[in-house]
XYZ file of C-alpha atoms in Angstrom:
389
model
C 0.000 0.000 0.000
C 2.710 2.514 1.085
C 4.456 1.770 -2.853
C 0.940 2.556 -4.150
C 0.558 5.370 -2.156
C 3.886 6.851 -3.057
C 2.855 6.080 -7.243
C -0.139 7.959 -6.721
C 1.531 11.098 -5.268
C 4.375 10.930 -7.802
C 1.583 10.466 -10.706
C -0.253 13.304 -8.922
C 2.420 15.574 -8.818
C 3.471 14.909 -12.836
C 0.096 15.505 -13.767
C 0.288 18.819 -12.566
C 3.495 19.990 -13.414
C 2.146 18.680 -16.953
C -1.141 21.006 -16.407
C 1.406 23.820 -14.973
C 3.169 23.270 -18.307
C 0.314 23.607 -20.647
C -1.427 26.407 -18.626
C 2.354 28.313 -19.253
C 2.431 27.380 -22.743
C -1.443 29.061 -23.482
C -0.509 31.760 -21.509
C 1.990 32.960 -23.626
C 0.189 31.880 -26.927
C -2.023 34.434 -25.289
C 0.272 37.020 -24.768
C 1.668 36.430 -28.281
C -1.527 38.273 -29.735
C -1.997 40.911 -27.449
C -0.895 43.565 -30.180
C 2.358 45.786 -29.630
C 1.346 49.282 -29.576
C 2.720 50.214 -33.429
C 0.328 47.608 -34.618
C -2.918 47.631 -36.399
C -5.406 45.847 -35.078
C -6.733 43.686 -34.444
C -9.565 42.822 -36.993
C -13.229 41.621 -36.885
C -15.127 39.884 -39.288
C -18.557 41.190 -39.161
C -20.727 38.181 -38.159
C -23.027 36.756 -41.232
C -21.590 39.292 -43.326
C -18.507 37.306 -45.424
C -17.859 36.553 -47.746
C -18.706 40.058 -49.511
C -18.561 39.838 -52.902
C -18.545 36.288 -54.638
C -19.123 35.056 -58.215
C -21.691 36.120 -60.608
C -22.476 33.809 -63.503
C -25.096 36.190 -65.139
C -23.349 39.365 -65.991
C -21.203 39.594 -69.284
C -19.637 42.077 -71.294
C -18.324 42.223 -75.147
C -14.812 41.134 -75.003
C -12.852 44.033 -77.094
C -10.150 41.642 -77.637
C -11.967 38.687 -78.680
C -15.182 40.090 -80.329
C -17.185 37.739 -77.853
C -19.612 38.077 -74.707
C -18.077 36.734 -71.664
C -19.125 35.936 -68.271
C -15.885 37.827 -67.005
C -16.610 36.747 -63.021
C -18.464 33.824 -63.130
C -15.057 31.806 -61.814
C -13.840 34.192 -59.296
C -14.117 37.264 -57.550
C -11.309 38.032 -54.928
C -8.037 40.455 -54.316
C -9.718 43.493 -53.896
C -8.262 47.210 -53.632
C -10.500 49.503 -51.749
C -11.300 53.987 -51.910
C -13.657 55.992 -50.348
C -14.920 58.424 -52.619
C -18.153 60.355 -51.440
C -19.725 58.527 -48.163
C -19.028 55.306 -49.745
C -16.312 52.787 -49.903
C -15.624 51.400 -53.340
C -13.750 48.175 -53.809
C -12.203 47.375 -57.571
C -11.624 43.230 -57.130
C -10.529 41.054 -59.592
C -12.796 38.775 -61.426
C -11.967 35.707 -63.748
C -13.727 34.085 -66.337
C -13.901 30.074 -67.308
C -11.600 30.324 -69.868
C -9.082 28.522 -68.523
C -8.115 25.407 -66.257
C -6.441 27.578 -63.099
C -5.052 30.029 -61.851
C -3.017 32.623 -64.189
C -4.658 30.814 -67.293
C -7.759 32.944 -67.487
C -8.129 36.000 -68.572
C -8.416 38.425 -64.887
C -10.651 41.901 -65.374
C -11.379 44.411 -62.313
C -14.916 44.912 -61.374
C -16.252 47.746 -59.315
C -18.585 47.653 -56.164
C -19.997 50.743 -53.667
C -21.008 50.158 -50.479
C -22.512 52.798 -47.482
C -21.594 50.563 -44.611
C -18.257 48.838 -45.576
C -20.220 45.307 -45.832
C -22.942 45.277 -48.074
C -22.328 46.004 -52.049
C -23.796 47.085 -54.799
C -21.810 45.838 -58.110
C -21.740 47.047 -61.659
C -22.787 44.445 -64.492
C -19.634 45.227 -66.261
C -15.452 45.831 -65.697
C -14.008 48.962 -65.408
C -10.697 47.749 -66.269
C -9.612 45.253 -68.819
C -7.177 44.174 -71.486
C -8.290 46.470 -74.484
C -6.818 47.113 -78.004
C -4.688 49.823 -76.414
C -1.015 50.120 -75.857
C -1.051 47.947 -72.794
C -2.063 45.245 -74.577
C 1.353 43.423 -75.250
C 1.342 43.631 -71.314
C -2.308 42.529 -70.594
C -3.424 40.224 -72.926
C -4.399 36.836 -72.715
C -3.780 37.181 -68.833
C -5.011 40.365 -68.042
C -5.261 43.126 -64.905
C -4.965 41.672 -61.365
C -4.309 42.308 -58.086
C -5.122 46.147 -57.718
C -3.775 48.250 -54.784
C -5.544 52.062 -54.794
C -4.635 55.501 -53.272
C -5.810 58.828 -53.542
C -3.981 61.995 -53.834
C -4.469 64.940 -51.819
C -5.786 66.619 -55.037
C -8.697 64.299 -55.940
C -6.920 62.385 -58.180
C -7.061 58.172 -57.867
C -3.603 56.297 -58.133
C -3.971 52.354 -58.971
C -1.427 50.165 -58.921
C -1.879 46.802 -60.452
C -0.528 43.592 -62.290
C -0.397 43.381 -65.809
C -0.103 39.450 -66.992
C 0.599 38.578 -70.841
C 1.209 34.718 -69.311
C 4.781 35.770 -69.831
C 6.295 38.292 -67.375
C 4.198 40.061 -64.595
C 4.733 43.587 -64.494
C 3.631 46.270 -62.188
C 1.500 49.121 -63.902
C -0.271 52.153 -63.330
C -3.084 54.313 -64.367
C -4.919 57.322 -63.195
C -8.964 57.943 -63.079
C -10.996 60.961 -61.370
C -14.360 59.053 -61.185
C -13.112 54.985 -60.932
C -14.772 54.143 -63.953
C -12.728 55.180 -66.640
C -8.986 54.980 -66.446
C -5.818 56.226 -68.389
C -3.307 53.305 -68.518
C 0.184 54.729 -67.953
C 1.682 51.281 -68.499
C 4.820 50.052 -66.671
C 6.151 51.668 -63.656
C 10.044 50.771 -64.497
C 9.850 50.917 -68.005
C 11.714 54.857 -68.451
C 14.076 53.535 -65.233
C 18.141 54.057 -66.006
C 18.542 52.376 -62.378
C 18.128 49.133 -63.380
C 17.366 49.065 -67.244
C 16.188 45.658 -67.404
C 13.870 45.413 -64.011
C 10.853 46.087 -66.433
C 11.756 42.762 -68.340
C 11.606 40.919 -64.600
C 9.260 39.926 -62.904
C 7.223 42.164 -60.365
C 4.424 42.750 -58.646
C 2.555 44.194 -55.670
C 3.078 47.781 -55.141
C 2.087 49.360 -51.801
C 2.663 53.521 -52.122
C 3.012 55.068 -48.685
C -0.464 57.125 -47.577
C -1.353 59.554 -44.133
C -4.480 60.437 -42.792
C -4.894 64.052 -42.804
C -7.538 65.048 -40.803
C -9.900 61.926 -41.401
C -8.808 61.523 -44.836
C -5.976 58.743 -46.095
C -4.160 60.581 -49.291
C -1.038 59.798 -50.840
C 2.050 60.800 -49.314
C 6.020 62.206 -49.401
C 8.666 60.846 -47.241
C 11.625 62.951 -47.687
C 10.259 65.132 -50.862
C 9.642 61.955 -52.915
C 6.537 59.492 -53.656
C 7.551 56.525 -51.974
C 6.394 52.457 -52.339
C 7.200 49.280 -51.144
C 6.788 46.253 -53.419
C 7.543 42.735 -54.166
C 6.826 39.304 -53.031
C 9.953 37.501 -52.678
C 11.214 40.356 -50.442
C 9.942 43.910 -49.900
C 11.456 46.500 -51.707
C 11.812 50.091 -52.707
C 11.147 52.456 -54.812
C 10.994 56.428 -55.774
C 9.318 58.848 -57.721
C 8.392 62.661 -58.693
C 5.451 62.113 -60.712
C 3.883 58.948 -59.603
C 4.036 57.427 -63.422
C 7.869 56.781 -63.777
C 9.447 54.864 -60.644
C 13.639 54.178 -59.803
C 14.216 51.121 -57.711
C 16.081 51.387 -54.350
C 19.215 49.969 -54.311
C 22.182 48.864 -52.358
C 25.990 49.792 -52.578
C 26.239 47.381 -55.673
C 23.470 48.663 -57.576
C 21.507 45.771 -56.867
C 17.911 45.583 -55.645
C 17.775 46.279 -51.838
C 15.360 44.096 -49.673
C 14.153 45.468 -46.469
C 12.701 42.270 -45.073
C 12.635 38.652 -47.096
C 11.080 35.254 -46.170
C 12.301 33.701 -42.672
C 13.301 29.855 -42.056
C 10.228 28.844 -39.305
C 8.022 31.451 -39.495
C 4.170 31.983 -41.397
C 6.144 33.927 -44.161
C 8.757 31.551 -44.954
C 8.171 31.358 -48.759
C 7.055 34.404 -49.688
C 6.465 38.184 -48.075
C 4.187 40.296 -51.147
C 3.238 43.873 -49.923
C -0.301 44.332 -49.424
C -2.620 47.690 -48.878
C -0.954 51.165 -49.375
C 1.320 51.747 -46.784
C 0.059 54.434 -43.628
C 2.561 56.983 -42.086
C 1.516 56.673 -37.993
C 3.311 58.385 -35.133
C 5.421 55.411 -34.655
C 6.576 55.178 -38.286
C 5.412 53.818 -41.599
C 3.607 50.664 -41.004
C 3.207 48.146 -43.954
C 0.603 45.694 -44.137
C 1.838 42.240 -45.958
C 0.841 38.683 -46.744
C 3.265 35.954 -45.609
C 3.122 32.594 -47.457
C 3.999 29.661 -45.550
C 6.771 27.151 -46.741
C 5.664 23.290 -47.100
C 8.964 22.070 -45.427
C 10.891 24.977 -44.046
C 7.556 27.190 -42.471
C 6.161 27.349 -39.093
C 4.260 24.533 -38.988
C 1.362 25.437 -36.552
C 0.395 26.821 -40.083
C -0.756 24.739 -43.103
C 1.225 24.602 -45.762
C 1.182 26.950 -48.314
C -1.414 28.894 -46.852
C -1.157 32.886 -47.190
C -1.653 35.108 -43.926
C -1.108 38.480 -42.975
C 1.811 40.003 -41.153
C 2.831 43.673 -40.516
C 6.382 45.824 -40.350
C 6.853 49.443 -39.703
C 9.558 51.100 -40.779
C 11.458 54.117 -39.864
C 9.981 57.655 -41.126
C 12.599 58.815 -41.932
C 14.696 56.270 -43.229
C 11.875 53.966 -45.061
C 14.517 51.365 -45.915
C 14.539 50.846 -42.159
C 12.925 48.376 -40.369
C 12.195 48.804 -36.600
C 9.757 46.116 -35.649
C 8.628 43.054 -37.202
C 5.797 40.655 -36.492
C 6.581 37.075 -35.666
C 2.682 35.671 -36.207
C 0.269 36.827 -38.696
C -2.507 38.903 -37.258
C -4.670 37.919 -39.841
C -5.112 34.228 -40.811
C -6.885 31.575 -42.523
C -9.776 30.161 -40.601
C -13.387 30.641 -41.478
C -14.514 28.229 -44.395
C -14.810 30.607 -47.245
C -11.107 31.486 -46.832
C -9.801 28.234 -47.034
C -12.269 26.756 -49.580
C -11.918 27.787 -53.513
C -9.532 27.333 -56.156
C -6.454 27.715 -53.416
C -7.332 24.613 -51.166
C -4.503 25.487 -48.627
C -6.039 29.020 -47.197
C -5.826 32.661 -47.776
C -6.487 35.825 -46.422
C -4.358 37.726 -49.436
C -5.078 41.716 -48.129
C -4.554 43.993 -50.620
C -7.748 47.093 -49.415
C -7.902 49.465 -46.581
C -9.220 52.203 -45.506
C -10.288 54.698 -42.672
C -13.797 54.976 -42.910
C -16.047 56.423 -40.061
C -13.381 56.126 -37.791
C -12.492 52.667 -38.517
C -10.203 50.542 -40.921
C -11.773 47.844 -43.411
C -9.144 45.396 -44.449
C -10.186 43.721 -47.364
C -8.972 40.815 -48.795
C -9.002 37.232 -51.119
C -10.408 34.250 -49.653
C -8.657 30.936 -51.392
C -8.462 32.969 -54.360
C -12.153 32.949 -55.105
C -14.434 35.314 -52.870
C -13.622 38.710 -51.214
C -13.924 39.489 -47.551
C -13.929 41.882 -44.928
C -12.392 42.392 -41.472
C -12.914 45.562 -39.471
C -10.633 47.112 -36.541
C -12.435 50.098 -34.460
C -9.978 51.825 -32.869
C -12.211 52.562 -30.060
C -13.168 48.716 -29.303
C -9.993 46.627 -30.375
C -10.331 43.280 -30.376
C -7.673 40.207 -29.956
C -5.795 39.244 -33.429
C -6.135 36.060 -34.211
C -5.478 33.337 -32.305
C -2.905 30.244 -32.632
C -4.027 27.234 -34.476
């Protein structure tokens, strides 16, 4: 009896230094997420409400480049930019037809939707922008215009950055519209470069141009007397302009491209970090948005793999190529069924919209490449980011 009495205790006293243990080890998952004080968030998805925008098989439009009538979103609907203009928000997201087998083999157009409370949209029957006869279409055509990212400048004037896709190269291009609806195509953003001559001719994508809030309003903005954005996807980069149409790379002492942060071994952005929403100026520097792509092997693997989520890095003010804090877990991630569900099986929550409206930020953003949603951070009633898997 005394043997079994001394098991007991000893089993006793294991099982709680095991509960001790995990108790310790949810505690500081906890702590994890409570959000640093330069950090956004965190974000809310309105119950009932995603996703917000999903495919329509009924609308179609004459194809200028085929002659034909196409469904342009009956496949997909998802990486949305996102304005206000007026009292409304207006999201341009990209839409794909059933032309094509996957991904990057159909032909991507941007669609345009308004909405009074952030959530519910209204959606025009036809694209606003779209590979035409013009002279973007070398660029654009048969892939087409994806992934938007808008700003505003303090003038009236709307700045979107996008993706133009020939199934070649992906290039980063830009065009200007007063009214959303119809746009002047500028073309590519390094193509009258002399820093690197050949960038235009490399791949690119995913421009984020720096923005402020003055007074309740988020405009376009300087940092140090120039136009400033962050882009990429296999690292976050640089680059400068004067005139927001012609843009010079940042680079290092060699004249190479200069990468402020890149993927990390063991973390949620281990394969790829691609710049999301335009970037905002706060008081504790310029904070950048991202999505984080997680490695099959070399990830963090609390995280499925593959599976895009959202990070965030702010960077000096005055020294943009300087980074001053970095987030180890996404705040965003992968978890209701509509974002992991869709023609990318693994999960995503690819941001790419936000905005200050009515004193809060809507973060929109792709779910699994196939439906847009919404997430929504009020300053005056934060909530937790979210959690650990």
């Amino acid at each position: 009896m005394k043997n079994f009495t001394k098991l007991s205790t000893a089993a006793a006293l294991i099982g709680l230094m095991l509960n001790l243990v995990s108790c310790r080890s949810e505690q500081q998952d906890k702590e994890q997420h409570v959000a640093p004080d330069w950090v956004m968030g965190g974000f809310a998805r309105p119950q009932g409400a995603n996703p917000v925008i999903e495919p329509d098989s009924t609308t179609a439009f004459l194809d200028p480049m085929s002659g034909d009538s196409v469904h342009w979103e009956a496949n997909d609907t998802f990486n949305p930019a996102a304005v206000v203009k007026g009292d409304s928000i207006y999201v341009l997201y990209r839409a794909e037809d059933k032309t094509g087998i996957k991904i990057g083999h159909r032909t991507s157009r941007l669609g345009l939707a308004a909405s009074a409370d952030g959530i519910s949209f209204s959606r025009q029957s036809t694209p606003v922008f779209y590979p035409d006869k013009d002279s973007q279409q070398a660029f654009e055509w048969p892939g087409g215009t994806e992934d938007p990212r808008i700003a505003e400048t303090s003038e009236g004037q709307y700045v979107m950055f996008y993706t133009q896709w020939n199934r070649e190269v992906p290039r980063l291009g830009v065009a200007f519209s007063k009214d959303l609806k119809t746009w002047d195509k500028q073309g590519p953003i390094f193509s009258r470069s002399t820093v690197i001559p050949g960038l235009v001719d490399r791949p690119h994508k995913s421009a984020s141009i720096v923005t402020e809030l003055v007074g309740d309003k988020q405009v376009i903005a300087k940092v140090n007397g120039k136009y400033w954005m962050y882009w990429g996807e296999h690292g976050v980069y640089g680059a400068t302009s004067d005139n927001l149409v012609d843009w010079d790379p940042v680079v290092d002492e060699n004249g190479e491209l200069h990468a402020f942060i890149s993927p990390r071994e063991g973390y949620f952005d281990s394969a790829l970090t691609e710049c999301g929403p335009p970037a905002i100026k706060t008081d504790k520097g310029i904070l950048l948005l991202y999505n984080g792509k997680n490695h099959p092997e070399k990830g963090d693997q609390r995280f499925n793999k593959g599976t895009y989520s959202a990070g965030q890095v702010l960077f000096d003010s005055n020294d943009p190529t300087k980074v001053l804090q970095r987030m180890d877990i996404p705040f965003l991630r992968p978890m209701e069924a509509f974002e992991k569900s869709g023609q990318y099986i693994d999960g995503t929550v690819f941001i790419e919209g936000l905005v200050y409206y009515k004193k809060k930020w809507f973060l929109y953003y792709g779910c699994a490449d196939s439906k847009v949603g919404v997430a929504i951070y009020d300053p005056a009633n934060p909530t937790n980011l979210d959690p650990l898997p």
